[in-house]
Each structure stands twice: as C-alpha cells, then as structure tokens.
Amino acid sequence: MSATLPTGTPTDMLIGGRWSAGVQGDFAVLNPSTGAEIARVPRAGQDDVARAVEAASAALPGWAATAPRERAEVLRRVFELMIARREDLAYLMSLEMGKSRSDARGEVTYAAEFFRWFSEEAVRIGGELRTAPSGANRILTFKRPVGVALLLTPWNFPAAMATRKIAPALAAGCTVLLKPAEDTPLTALLLGQLLAEAGVPDGVVNVLTTDRPGELVEWALADSRVRKLSFTGSTGVGRVLLKQTADRIVNTSMELGGNAPFIVLDDADLDAAVEGAMLAKMRNGGQACTAANRFFVQQGVAAAFADRLAAAMGALRMGPGTDEETQLGPMVNAKQVDGIARRVAESVAAGAKLLLGGTRHSGAGFFYPATVLTDVPPDAPAGRDEIFGPVAPIIPVADEDEALRLANDTNMGLSAYVYTGDLARGLRICERLEVGMVGLNRGLVSDPAAPFGGVKESGLGREGGYEGIEEYLETTYVATQW
C-alpha cells in the first residue's frame, strides 16, 4: 500500500472550528518504516496559541451550560464515527507511528471506548447534601468544570492518549487545547475532524501542532484562562511541567514513566506467563508506558521461561507497520533506536547474555529486532532503565521477597505483572508492589472502565474509570442556614 493519507485527513490545525495553516511555518511528519516524509503540518506560533485559548475560553460558558444528556449524545456520536472510520484511523497510526495494523485496530477500538464510557459518566456528575455535625445547618456541594484544559499527548498511542483526555474533559463541560506529539500529529487532526462532525461546537476542541512543544506550552500556561494541564509522557518532562504549572497553581494531572516489573514465580503456568509476557512486552513493539520492562523470574523456571519467551518473540514478523503481515513494526524514530541499542550493548558488557536479537537493522526505517537478554545484572541498564522497545531482560531471583525488593527498587510505579498459581500468594504480592496497577495472571491492565495511573514518580491523578472525570471537575461548597 502506498504511503498516502486516508481520504479527507486534515493537515492544518483546528482553531475555533476552522482549519488553519498557522503563522510560523511547518514541519515534516515521517514514516518510521521508511524514514520518508509523508506530510507537513503547521508549527503553531504564539498568535495561534492565543487564538486557540480565546476560542476555548469563548466556547466554555456555552458548553459548560449544555445539558449533560446533550453532551453525552455528542460523545456517543464520536464513538460511533471512530468505529465507522476504524480502518482509516488504524492505517494512519501505522503510517505515522509504525505500529502493526493489528495493534492499531485494537487501539482504535480502545480509544473509541473512552467516548462511550464518558458519555455515560457525563450524566452522573453529582453533588451532596449533608447535615453538619452540629445539626444546625446543611452542607451542600456541587461539581463544575475546571475550565480550559491543555492536553499534551505522546506519540506511542496517538488516538487513545488523546481520547482518554478529551472524552472526560468534554463530559465534564471543559473546553480543550490538544497538542499531539510532533511525531504523530495526523491522528489527532483526524480526531479533531470527527469531533466536529459529531457536533462538538466550534472552539470546544482545538488541535495545535508543533515540533517546538516547549514554547507552545509556555505560551499557553502563561494565559490565566488555561486552568488545567493533563500530560502523558516522560518523567523528566513531567518535572519541568510541574515547575511551570506551579507559578500559576494550575490544576495538573500527569501519567509519566513506567519501568514495569513482570514477576514469574515457580508455581506459575509458564505457557500462560509467556502468553501474558507477549502482550505486556510486545504490544506496540514495547513502546508503552505499561510495557513489561524488567522480568524477575524465580530461578527454578528462569531458563525454561527464557527459552519459551525467546521462541515466541523470535517468531514475530518484523516489517512496515502498514503491512498486514507485520507483527513488529519500527520504533518511532532514530533516537529511539539509538537508545535501545546503547542499553542492550551496555548490558551485555555488564554481564548479560544475549539469547535473541540484539543486532540493529541495517536497512531503511527505524527498526530494532525482538531481543531477549538473560542473567541480567539488576544494576545493568536493561535492568534499571525504562527501555521502551522490544527488549526483554530476564533477571533470575531466589524467591518472591527478592522479586519484590527488586521490583520496588525504582522511582517509578505505574504498573506491574505477577504470574503465580496461588491466588492468595498473588494477592499478597499485589499489595506489596509499589505501583498504581497490577496485572495478576494477565498481561494487559488498560481498560477505559478502570482508573489508570501510577504512584511515586509515575504521575499524579487517574484517567479512565469513574475517577477519570473527577480530574476535570472542581467542588464548590455552599454553607446554608437551612
């Protein structure tokens, strides 16, 4: 299939209901399977950001006052449009991000579900009436939208990371500025078009593109009308943004780095553990914040698990993301490949053994093969750093206590995975893991109906579930004489 965009894919920014070329030039979007340019999109300037904030601010009172059922019906229509355009969205993500078509189709279904879930939550925003302890008066509370929200999304899930933020924001009555990652802006622009088709009023959703995110965020956060920041990305960038939002005390939600441990104990069903590992490690080519990053396997089953995992990973067909036969697509860019290759080489030099892969692809595109390392020292880069690629470092452990000690020995705490044949043992380990989410005998934790988020340096707040809409609401308390 030629690298052409799906029919009707916008390549301009969406500001106040109109498509805009911007005032500061443009930049190239590359196909990571080939390295070739597939489109050019605008680089937002300060005037563009100002217009977007003005549009979102002007649209806020009307959208916030829109009946919850009406907001819900709009969100439901977005869900239906995404399902109807599933193939176009999936192809576009495979083209600009490199993920396999099967992964991309799964993402569209997952991403669309956020609109259906939050369409149902929009009509359940409530408040409370309580009696004060003294009995002399009542305490009345109600919820209202935070206001204009700045949404910053990453490149690895171009659709789902946008919908996971847009859907609850709109359900709550907020208006938004969406800034997608520079590597994957096209999916966000097509989502903007679908939102408009579904009946989202002009100015409620604005999509700004740039390859200079720092200056765009600085301009937006300097405007007092922007009252919310939601960011998904690296912990390092999250620290910078927290410092910026502190100046104006902006309401902030963050989903940051993962470095997830995957624990396999000696009573685990190894076939099930390998199947779960393939999901947890190889979904999206390992480029996921929830990806299994460090495999702590009890010594008695470590060799058998490594051999089975290497066989499964080695059987994956690597190729262009847009090819139907591809099971492992490219990494998103050359920088990503360089980081993976460096960590693998340094880990081997530190004593890890290469069981599979480990050799860089020499042709066009940003590819790195499925790689399994065994006997990895815990302090080697592959045992310490978040690799964000198709590399599985296996670290043998003596027992569950050692597995837990090593699993928790990180500043991050997003997700974890545990495989054991003893449910009580598994639940005991889940309670001791310092993470926000655990897959117990499951290789997938993401669910629009579940609260997604981490602890420690993996973020603030939760997305999805009943909790997700609360990130875009504020509570007002009314003291009554009654």
Tab-separated table of C-alpha atoms in Angstrom:
chain	number	residue	atom	x	y	z
A	1	MET	CA	0.000	0.000	0.000
A	2	SER	CA	1.339	3.403	-0.915
A	3	ALA	CA	2.101	5.883	1.837
A	4	THR	CA	-0.841	8.148	1.067
A	5	LEU	CA	-3.057	9.631	3.745
A	6	PRO	CA	-6.637	8.373	4.159
A	7	THR	CA	-9.106	10.476	2.192
A	8	GLY	CA	-10.023	13.678	3.983
A	9	THR	CA	-7.220	13.590	6.563
A	10	PRO	CA	-6.595	17.219	7.636
A	11	THR	CA	-3.064	18.606	7.653
A	12	ASP	CA	-3.924	22.008	9.131
A	13	MET	CA	-4.581	22.944	12.765
A	14	LEU	CA	-8.098	23.213	14.170
A	15	ILE	CA	-8.695	26.541	15.932
A	16	GLY	CA	-12.154	27.842	16.796
A	17	GLY	CA	-13.836	25.432	14.402
A	18	ARG	CA	-11.691	26.446	11.413
A	19	TRP	CA	-8.698	24.765	9.810
A	20	SER	CA	-5.632	26.997	9.989
A	21	ALA	CA	-2.209	26.852	8.347
A	22	GLY	CA	-0.604	28.715	11.243
A	23	VAL	CA	1.781	31.630	11.306
A	24	GLN	CA	5.176	30.040	11.946
A	25	GLY	CA	5.885	27.695	9.047
A	26	ASP	CA	5.551	23.917	9.115
A	27	PHE	CA	7.445	20.696	9.832
A	28	ALA	CA	7.666	17.203	8.374
A	29	VAL	CA	5.919	14.073	9.594
A	30	LEU	CA	7.941	10.956	8.773
A	31	ASN	CA	7.014	7.349	8.097
A	32	PRO	CA	9.194	5.410	10.595
A	33	SER	CA	9.025	2.322	8.380
A	34	THR	CA	10.983	4.129	5.653
A	35	GLY	CA	12.187	7.429	7.080
A	36	ALA	CA	10.409	9.231	4.238
A	37	GLU	CA	8.248	12.326	4.629
A	38	ILE	CA	4.504	11.671	4.456
A	39	ALA	CA	3.076	15.122	5.221
A	40	ARG	CA	3.822	18.574	6.512
A	41	VAL	CA	1.776	20.188	9.281
A	42	PRO	CA	1.815	23.705	10.766
A	43	ARG	CA	4.152	24.822	13.505
A	44	ALA	CA	1.905	26.768	15.867
A	45	GLY	CA	3.063	30.280	16.697
A	46	GLN	CA	2.241	32.439	19.682
A	47	ASP	CA	-0.638	34.095	17.815
A	48	ASP	CA	-2.101	30.660	17.006
A	49	VAL	CA	-1.968	29.654	20.661
A	50	ALA	CA	-3.594	32.932	21.684
A	51	ARG	CA	-6.400	32.400	19.160
A	52	ALA	CA	-6.946	28.840	20.405
A	53	VAL	CA	-7.125	29.933	24.050
A	54	GLU	CA	-9.532	32.708	23.092
A	55	ALA	CA	-11.720	30.254	21.166
A	56	ALA	CA	-11.740	27.725	24.012
A	57	SER	CA	-12.479	30.429	26.577
A	58	ALA	CA	-15.314	31.867	24.499
A	59	ALA	CA	-16.862	28.425	23.995
A	60	LEU	CA	-16.576	27.437	27.660
A	61	PRO	CA	-19.727	29.053	29.119
A	62	GLY	CA	-21.994	27.595	26.459
A	63	TRP	CA	-20.506	24.105	26.574
A	64	ALA	CA	-20.478	24.022	30.387
A	65	ALA	CA	-24.156	25.032	30.384
A	66	THR	CA	-25.082	22.406	27.786
A	67	ALA	CA	-27.328	19.734	29.286
A	68	PRO	CA	-25.340	16.667	30.402
A	69	ARG	CA	-27.507	14.424	28.226
A	70	GLU	CA	-26.754	16.559	25.183
A	71	ARG	CA	-23.014	16.450	25.880
A	72	ALA	CA	-23.353	12.688	26.314
A	73	GLU	CA	-25.061	12.264	22.952
A	74	VAL	CA	-22.280	14.194	21.215
A	75	LEU	CA	-19.651	11.948	22.796
A	76	ARG	CA	-21.617	8.867	21.798
A	77	ARG	CA	-21.638	10.074	18.187
A	78	VAL	CA	-17.844	10.465	18.288
A	79	PHE	CA	-17.590	6.842	19.434
A	80	GLU	CA	-19.724	5.714	16.507
A	81	LEU	CA	-17.754	7.785	13.986
A	82	MET	CA	-14.461	6.362	15.230
A	83	ILE	CA	-15.735	2.816	14.841
A	84	ALA	CA	-17.014	3.648	11.351
A	85	ARG	CA	-13.598	5.105	10.408
A	86	ARG	CA	-11.646	2.359	12.170
A	87	GLU	CA	-9.636	1.304	9.121
A	88	ASP	CA	-8.642	4.867	8.232
A	89	LEU	CA	-7.557	5.640	11.791
A	90	ALA	CA	-5.654	2.361	12.104
A	91	TYR	CA	-3.851	2.853	8.808
A	92	LEU	CA	-2.956	6.434	9.713
A	93	MET	CA	-1.443	5.350	13.046
A	94	SER	CA	0.519	2.549	11.375
A	95	LEU	CA	1.770	5.058	8.823
A	96	GLU	CA	2.920	7.846	11.132
A	97	MET	CA	3.826	5.857	14.254
A	98	GLY	CA	4.811	2.465	12.822
A	99	LYS	CA	2.684	0.138	14.938
A	100	SER	CA	1.336	-3.009	13.324
A	101	ARG	CA	-2.111	-2.884	11.753
A	102	SER	CA	-3.468	-5.360	14.304
A	103	ASP	CA	-2.169	-3.211	17.178
A	104	ALA	CA	-3.582	-0.095	15.508
A	105	ARG	CA	-7.037	-1.620	15.047
A	106	GLY	CA	-7.026	-2.624	18.699
A	107	GLU	CA	-6.088	0.912	19.669
A	108	VAL	CA	-8.957	2.430	17.697
A	109	THR	CA	-11.446	0.191	19.496
A	110	TYR	CA	-9.879	1.038	22.857
A	111	ALA	CA	-9.663	4.750	22.072
A	112	ALA	CA	-13.267	4.986	20.883
A	113	GLU	CA	-14.487	3.308	24.057
A	114	PHE	CA	-13.421	6.325	26.122
A	115	PHE	CA	-16.075	8.379	24.340
A	116	ARG	CA	-18.739	5.765	25.017
A	117	TRP	CA	-17.674	5.349	28.674
A	118	PHE	CA	-17.579	9.066	29.421
A	119	SER	CA	-20.818	9.687	27.528
A	120	GLU	CA	-22.339	7.551	30.277
A	121	GLU	CA	-20.436	9.375	33.024
A	122	ALA	CA	-21.456	12.829	31.779
A	123	VAL	CA	-24.975	12.337	33.141
A	124	ARG	CA	-23.728	11.107	36.535
A	125	ILE	CA	-21.904	14.228	37.718
A	126	GLY	CA	-23.345	14.851	41.126
A	127	GLY	CA	-23.023	16.617	44.438
A	128	GLU	CA	-24.061	16.013	48.022
A	129	LEU	CA	-26.350	17.344	50.706
A	130	ARG	CA	-25.108	16.591	54.222
A	131	THR	CA	-26.125	17.557	57.700
A	132	ALA	CA	-23.443	19.414	59.639
A	133	PRO	CA	-22.265	17.564	62.781
A	134	SER	CA	-23.862	20.265	64.928
A	135	GLY	CA	-27.224	19.624	63.274
A	136	ALA	CA	-27.702	23.376	62.907
A	137	ASN	CA	-27.266	23.664	59.157
A	138	ARG	CA	-26.715	21.787	55.888
A	139	ILE	CA	-23.617	21.348	53.747
A	140	LEU	CA	-24.324	21.492	50.009
A	141	THR	CA	-21.717	20.600	47.379
A	142	PHE	CA	-21.846	20.586	43.602
A	143	LYS	CA	-19.352	19.987	40.777
A	144	ARG	CA	-18.428	22.268	37.935
A	145	PRO	CA	-15.858	22.082	35.114
A	146	VAL	CA	-12.309	23.226	35.833
A	147	GLY	CA	-12.270	25.351	32.663
A	148	VAL	CA	-9.982	25.491	29.640
A	149	ALA	CA	-7.721	22.412	29.612
A	150	LEU	CA	-4.357	21.989	27.882
A	151	LEU	CA	-3.899	18.340	26.863
A	152	LEU	CA	-0.421	17.085	25.938
A	153	THR	CA	-0.293	13.606	24.415
A	154	PRO	CA	2.569	11.231	23.480
A	155	TRP	CA	3.410	9.529	20.201
A	156	ASN	CA	3.047	5.884	21.224
A	157	PHE	CA	-0.777	5.764	21.342
A	158	PRO	CA	-1.807	8.685	19.103
A	159	ALA	CA	-5.549	8.017	19.340
A	160	ALA	CA	-6.051	6.515	22.803
A	161	MET	CA	-3.971	9.038	24.718
A	162	ALA	CA	-5.982	11.832	23.106
A	163	THR	CA	-9.410	10.306	23.672
A	164	ARG	CA	-8.557	9.331	27.262
A	165	LYS	CA	-8.198	13.062	27.967
A	166	ILE	CA	-10.668	14.685	25.559
A	167	ALA	CA	-13.625	12.461	26.498
A	168	PRO	CA	-13.694	13.176	30.262
A	169	ALA	CA	-12.878	16.840	29.701
A	170	LEU	CA	-15.841	17.285	27.362
A	171	ALA	CA	-18.097	15.147	29.560
A	172	ALA	CA	-17.287	17.454	32.488
A	173	GLY	CA	-18.061	20.580	30.456
A	174	CYS	CA	-14.484	21.744	29.847
A	175	THR	CA	-13.090	23.047	26.578
A	176	VAL	CA	-9.665	21.934	25.392
A	177	LEU	CA	-6.446	22.655	23.551
A	178	LEU	CA	-4.927	19.400	22.336
A	179	LYS	CA	-1.241	19.325	21.451
A	180	PRO	CA	-0.238	15.945	19.993
A	181	ALA	CA	3.352	14.731	19.824
A	182	GLU	CA	5.373	16.047	16.900
A	183	ASP	CA	5.965	12.511	15.560
A	184	THR	CA	2.238	11.691	15.343
A	185	PRO	CA	0.064	14.773	14.751
A	186	LEU	CA	-2.067	13.398	11.914
A	187	THR	CA	-4.180	11.042	14.016
A	188	ALA	CA	-5.060	13.930	16.354
A	189	LEU	CA	-6.074	16.116	13.401
A	190	LEU	CA	-8.359	13.406	12.037
A	191	LEU	CA	-9.862	13.018	15.527
A	192	GLY	CA	-10.497	16.766	15.536
A	193	GLN	CA	-12.416	16.408	12.309
A	194	LEU	CA	-14.519	13.545	13.680
A	195	LEU	CA	-15.321	15.571	16.799
A	196	ALA	CA	-16.555	18.424	14.625
A	197	GLU	CA	-18.635	16.010	12.519
A	198	ALA	CA	-20.192	14.635	15.725
A	199	GLY	CA	-21.465	18.075	16.649
A	200	VAL	CA	-18.844	19.397	19.064
A	201	PRO	CA	-19.341	23.200	18.910
A	202	ASP	CA	-16.665	25.444	17.426
A	203	GLY	CA	-13.913	26.263	19.907
A	204	VAL	CA	-14.676	23.413	22.315
A	205	VAL	CA	-11.825	21.312	20.869
A	206	ASN	CA	-8.773	22.967	19.322
A	207	VAL	CA	-5.836	20.980	17.921
A	208	LEU	CA	-2.417	22.673	17.769
A	209	THR	CA	0.609	21.065	16.128
A	210	THR	CA	4.263	21.914	16.641
A	211	ASP	CA	7.756	20.462	16.731
A	212	ARG	CA	8.685	23.022	19.392
A	213	PRO	CA	6.467	21.906	22.280
A	214	GLY	CA	8.287	23.825	24.972
A	215	GLU	CA	7.409	27.235	23.624
A	216	LEU	CA	3.793	26.310	22.865
A	217	VAL	CA	3.248	25.044	26.414
A	218	GLU	CA	4.913	28.125	27.861
A	219	TRP	CA	2.620	30.425	25.855
A	220	ALA	CA	-0.497	28.502	26.806
A	221	LEU	CA	0.301	28.230	30.513
A	222	ALA	CA	1.061	31.962	30.679
A	223	ASP	CA	-2.601	32.653	29.907
A	224	SER	CA	-4.686	32.794	33.090
A	225	ARG	CA	-7.679	31.339	31.255
A	226	VAL	CA	-5.919	27.950	30.987
A	227	ARG	CA	-6.835	26.248	34.267
A	228	LYS	CA	-5.948	22.604	33.646
A	229	LEU	CA	-2.933	20.674	32.329
A	230	SER	CA	-3.063	16.968	31.551
A	231	PHE	CA	0.193	15.421	30.343
A	232	THR	CA	1.266	11.920	29.336
A	233	GLY	CA	4.965	11.464	28.697
A	234	SER	CA	8.354	11.082	30.311
A	235	THR	CA	9.057	11.717	33.974
A	236	GLY	CA	11.765	14.212	33.031
A	237	VAL	CA	9.382	16.387	31.036
A	238	GLY	CA	6.784	15.984	33.767
A	239	ARG	CA	9.152	17.564	36.295
A	240	VAL	CA	9.644	20.570	34.032
A	241	LEU	CA	5.901	20.996	33.533
A	242	LEU	CA	5.196	20.767	37.249
A	243	LYS	CA	7.584	23.652	37.828
A	244	GLN	CA	5.825	25.690	35.132
A	245	THR	CA	2.334	24.980	36.467
A	246	ALA	CA	3.461	25.891	39.986
A	247	ASP	CA	3.827	29.552	39.003
A	248	ARG	CA	0.072	29.856	38.426
A	249	ILE	CA	-1.109	26.902	40.591
A	250	VAL	CA	-2.643	25.158	37.567
A	251	ASN	CA	-4.702	22.015	38.216
A	252	THR	CA	-2.425	19.242	36.940
A	253	SER	CA	-2.719	15.549	36.023
A	254	MET	CA	0.249	13.505	34.850
A	255	GLU	CA	0.881	9.977	33.631
A	256	LEU	CA	4.633	9.528	33.450
A	257	GLY	CA	7.243	6.762	33.133
A	258	GLY	CA	6.564	3.100	33.884
A	259	ASN	CA	9.547	0.687	34.167
A	260	ALA	CA	7.092	-2.129	34.919
A	261	PRO	CA	8.278	-5.330	36.619
A	262	PHE	CA	6.997	-8.712	35.383
A	263	ILE	CA	7.258	-11.346	38.114
A	264	VAL	CA	7.096	-15.074	37.306
A	265	LEU	CA	7.132	-17.429	40.288
A	266	ASP	CA	7.959	-21.117	40.246
A	267	ASP	CA	4.319	-22.197	40.600
A	268	ALA	CA	3.192	-20.206	37.553
A	269	ASP	CA	1.713	-21.715	34.407
A	270	LEU	CA	4.663	-20.962	32.091
A	271	ASP	CA	2.613	-21.108	28.912
A	272	ALA	CA	0.192	-18.544	30.355
A	273	ALA	CA	3.113	-16.451	31.622
A	274	VAL	CA	4.736	-16.373	28.178
A	275	GLU	CA	1.414	-15.502	26.552
A	276	GLY	CA	0.958	-12.675	29.065
A	277	ALA	CA	4.550	-11.537	28.569
A	278	MET	CA	3.998	-11.241	24.830
A	279	LEU	CA	1.089	-8.906	25.500
A	280	ALA	CA	2.812	-6.938	28.250
A	281	LYS	CA	6.140	-6.667	26.432
A	282	MET	CA	5.417	-6.689	22.713
A	283	ARG	CA	2.186	-4.708	22.432
A	284	ASN	CA	3.092	-1.693	20.338
A	285	GLY	CA	6.601	-3.083	19.933
A	286	GLY	CA	7.349	-2.478	23.603
A	287	GLN	CA	6.737	1.249	23.196
A	288	ALA	CA	4.221	1.599	26.010
A	289	CYS	CA	4.421	3.085	29.491
A	290	THR	CA	2.792	-0.093	30.795
A	291	ALA	CA	5.192	-2.385	28.929
A	292	ALA	CA	6.893	-5.105	30.968
A	293	ASN	CA	10.409	-3.771	31.318
A	294	ARG	CA	12.151	-5.986	33.890
A	295	PHE	CA	11.428	-9.720	34.121
A	296	PHE	CA	12.043	-11.155	37.588
A	297	VAL	CA	11.770	-14.926	37.212
A	298	GLN	CA	12.273	-17.453	40.006
A	299	GLN	CA	15.465	-19.414	39.419
A	300	GLY	CA	13.818	-22.812	39.060
A	301	VAL	CA	11.863	-21.752	35.973
A	302	ALA	CA	14.051	-18.913	34.646
A	303	ALA	CA	15.758	-20.912	31.879
A	304	ALA	CA	12.545	-22.534	30.658
A	305	PHE	CA	10.703	-19.213	30.673
A	306	ALA	CA	13.544	-17.520	28.779
A	307	ASP	CA	13.613	-20.210	26.098
A	308	ARG	CA	9.851	-20.108	25.573
A	309	LEU	CA	9.743	-16.323	25.507
A	310	ALA	CA	12.647	-16.174	23.030
A	311	ALA	CA	10.857	-18.643	20.757
A	312	ALA	CA	7.662	-16.586	20.828
A	313	MET	CA	9.410	-13.253	20.301
A	314	GLY	CA	11.681	-14.668	17.614
A	315	ALA	CA	8.672	-15.850	15.615
A	316	LEU	CA	7.331	-12.320	15.170
A	317	ARG	CA	7.493	-10.921	11.653
A	318	MET	CA	9.221	-7.551	11.590
A	319	GLY	CA	8.250	-5.141	8.829
A	320	PRO	CA	6.497	-1.894	7.888
A	321	GLY	CA	3.616	-1.044	10.177
A	322	THR	CA	1.191	-0.680	7.276
A	323	ASP	CA	1.771	-4.252	6.033
A	324	GLU	CA	-0.965	-6.635	7.160
A	325	GLU	CA	1.578	-9.398	7.857
A	326	THR	CA	3.702	-7.275	10.186
A	327	GLN	CA	3.721	-8.232	13.872
A	328	LEU	CA	6.595	-5.991	14.960
A	329	GLY	CA	6.829	-2.584	13.345
A	330	PRO	CA	9.582	0.032	13.561
A	331	MET	CA	10.399	2.227	16.508
A	332	VAL	CA	9.064	5.750	16.188
A	333	ASN	CA	12.345	7.482	15.283
A	334	ALA	CA	16.114	7.076	15.024
A	335	LYS	CA	16.719	8.487	18.502
A	336	GLN	CA	14.581	5.732	19.978
A	337	VAL	CA	16.587	3.040	18.175
A	338	ASP	CA	19.872	4.572	19.320
A	339	GLY	CA	18.753	4.486	22.961
A	340	ILE	CA	17.662	0.853	22.778
A	341	ALA	CA	20.851	-0.281	21.046
A	342	ARG	CA	23.031	1.540	23.574
A	343	ARG	CA	21.308	-0.008	26.592
A	344	VAL	CA	21.491	-3.508	25.128
A	345	ALA	CA	25.205	-3.150	24.327
A	346	GLU	CA	25.994	-1.745	27.767
A	347	SER	CA	24.026	-4.523	29.459
A	348	VAL	CA	25.873	-7.226	27.539
A	349	ALA	CA	29.147	-5.562	28.505
A	350	ALA	CA	27.947	-5.654	32.135
A	351	GLY	CA	27.428	-9.433	32.003
A	352	ALA	CA	24.016	-10.046	30.438
A	353	LYS	CA	23.777	-12.866	27.891
A	354	LEU	CA	22.168	-12.362	24.507
A	355	LEU	CA	19.642	-15.127	23.821
A	356	LEU	CA	17.815	-13.470	20.908
A	357	GLY	CA	18.285	-10.448	18.658
A	358	GLY	CA	20.498	-7.576	19.728
A	359	THR	CA	21.664	-6.629	16.211
A	360	ARG	CA	20.454	-3.381	14.665
A	361	HIS	CA	18.552	-3.424	11.407
A	362	SER	CA	20.757	-2.105	8.603
A	363	GLY	CA	18.110	-1.109	6.070
A	364	ALA	CA	15.739	1.843	5.781
A	365	GLY	CA	13.425	2.741	8.606
A	366	PHE	CA	13.817	2.775	12.385
A	367	PHE	CA	13.740	-0.919	13.217
A	368	TYR	CA	15.093	-2.878	16.174
A	369	PRO	CA	14.585	-6.653	16.430
A	370	ALA	CA	12.912	-8.569	19.242
A	371	THR	CA	15.650	-9.156	21.826
A	372	VAL	CA	15.908	-11.371	24.921
A	373	LEU	CA	18.679	-10.956	27.484
A	374	THR	CA	19.276	-13.483	30.257
A	375	ASP	CA	21.212	-13.371	33.537
A	376	VAL	CA	20.914	-9.596	33.504
A	377	PRO	CA	22.613	-7.889	36.474
A	378	PRO	CA	19.935	-5.794	38.250
A	379	ASP	CA	22.128	-2.706	38.011
A	380	ALA	CA	22.786	-3.073	34.261
A	381	PRO	CA	20.986	-0.531	32.036
A	382	ALA	CA	18.480	-3.155	30.872
A	383	GLY	CA	17.667	-3.984	34.480
A	384	ARG	CA	17.466	-0.384	35.630
A	385	ASP	CA	16.260	1.880	32.811
A	386	GLU	CA	12.939	2.008	31.007
A	387	ILE	CA	13.939	0.702	27.577
A	388	PHE	CA	10.734	1.467	25.619
A	389	GLY	CA	11.370	-1.129	22.947
A	390	PRO	CA	11.179	-4.869	22.120
A	391	VAL	CA	13.808	-5.941	24.659
A	392	ALA	CA	13.069	-8.449	27.444
A	393	PRO	CA	15.765	-8.521	30.186
A	394	ILE	CA	15.402	-11.598	32.403
A	395	ILE	CA	16.743	-11.370	35.966
A	396	PRO	CA	16.681	-14.626	37.976
A	397	VAL	CA	15.525	-14.275	41.598
A	398	ALA	CA	15.603	-16.663	44.543
A	399	ASP	CA	12.083	-16.052	45.869
A	400	GLU	CA	9.167	-13.638	45.946
A	401	ASP	CA	10.842	-11.416	48.544
A	402	GLU	CA	13.809	-10.793	46.257
A	403	ALA	CA	11.469	-10.230	43.315
A	404	LEU	CA	9.532	-7.641	45.306
A	405	ARG	CA	12.633	-5.905	46.563
A	406	LEU	CA	13.992	-5.507	43.039
A	407	ALA	CA	10.597	-4.658	41.554
A	408	ASN	CA	10.121	-1.794	44.023
A	409	ASP	CA	13.706	-0.570	43.657
A	410	THR	CA	12.800	2.225	41.253
A	411	ASN	CA	11.468	5.759	41.480
A	412	MET	CA	8.641	4.783	39.139
A	413	GLY	CA	5.465	2.908	39.962
A	414	LEU	CA	2.947	2.750	37.141
A	415	SER	CA	2.138	-0.924	36.521
A	416	ALA	CA	3.349	-4.425	37.311
A	417	TYR	CA	2.556	-8.017	36.342
A	418	VAL	CA	2.543	-11.131	38.535
A	419	TYR	CA	2.225	-14.760	37.473
A	420	THR	CA	1.631	-17.449	40.085
A	421	GLY	CA	-0.612	-20.476	40.502
A	422	ASP	CA	-1.554	-19.456	44.044
A	423	LEU	CA	-4.202	-16.708	44.150
A	424	ALA	CA	-3.548	-15.845	47.805
A	425	ARG	CA	0.158	-15.549	47.099
A	426	GLY	CA	-0.540	-13.360	44.094
A	427	LEU	CA	-2.819	-11.006	46.020
A	428	ARG	CA	-0.249	-10.758	48.811
A	429	ILE	CA	2.366	-9.689	46.277
A	430	CYS	CA	-0.036	-7.200	44.639
A	431	GLU	CA	-0.489	-5.466	47.988
A	432	ARG	CA	3.274	-5.125	48.439
A	433	LEU	CA	4.025	-3.785	44.956
A	434	GLU	CA	4.503	-0.009	44.857
A	435	VAL	CA	2.510	0.618	41.683
A	436	GLY	CA	-0.859	2.002	40.661
A	437	MET	CA	-1.949	-1.022	38.585
A	438	VAL	CA	-1.228	-4.759	38.654
A	439	GLY	CA	-1.996	-7.458	36.121
A	440	LEU	CA	-2.437	-10.663	38.153
A	441	ASN	CA	-2.042	-13.563	35.734
A	442	ARG	CA	-2.941	-11.072	32.995
A	443	GLY	CA	-0.683	-9.308	30.527
A	444	LEU	CA	-2.970	-6.329	29.942
A	445	VAL	CA	-4.125	-3.764	32.515
A	446	SER	CA	-5.590	-0.978	30.372
A	447	ASP	CA	-9.385	-0.641	30.422
A	448	PRO	CA	-11.469	2.526	29.860
A	449	ALA	CA	-13.648	1.500	32.819
A	450	ALA	CA	-10.664	1.228	35.197
A	451	PRO	CA	-8.620	4.004	36.874
A	452	PHE	CA	-5.300	4.301	35.021
A	453	GLY	CA	-2.352	5.926	36.789
A	454	GLY	CA	0.697	5.419	38.954
A	455	VAL	CA	2.442	6.256	42.201
A	456	LYS	CA	5.848	7.740	43.078
A	457	GLU	CA	7.354	9.436	40.003
A	458	SER	CA	4.912	7.767	37.613
A	459	GLY	CA	2.360	10.519	37.914
A	460	LEU	CA	-0.496	12.349	39.577
A	461	GLY	CA	-4.197	11.561	39.274
A	462	ARG	CA	-6.116	8.883	37.384
A	463	GLU	CA	-7.548	8.579	33.883
A	464	GLY	CA	-10.453	6.348	32.904
A	465	GLY	CA	-12.931	4.695	35.230
A	466	TYR	CA	-15.315	6.599	37.480
A	467	GLU	CA	-12.325	8.577	38.693
A	468	GLY	CA	-11.333	9.967	35.283
A	469	ILE	CA	-13.983	12.666	35.050
A	470	GLU	CA	-13.091	13.981	38.523
A	471	GLU	CA	-9.787	15.273	37.115
A	472	TYR	CA	-11.797	17.866	35.142
A	473	LEU	CA	-14.216	18.876	37.891
A	474	GLU	CA	-13.958	21.154	40.914
A	475	THR	CA	-16.129	21.024	44.019
A	476	THR	CA	-18.000	24.069	45.290
A	477	TYR	CA	-19.333	24.029	48.849
A	478	VAL	CA	-22.332	26.120	49.837
A	479	ALA	CA	-22.938	26.804	53.526
A	480	THR	CA	-26.686	27.010	54.032
A	481	GLN	CA	-28.701	28.219	57.020
A	482	TRP	CA	-31.314	25.535	56.415
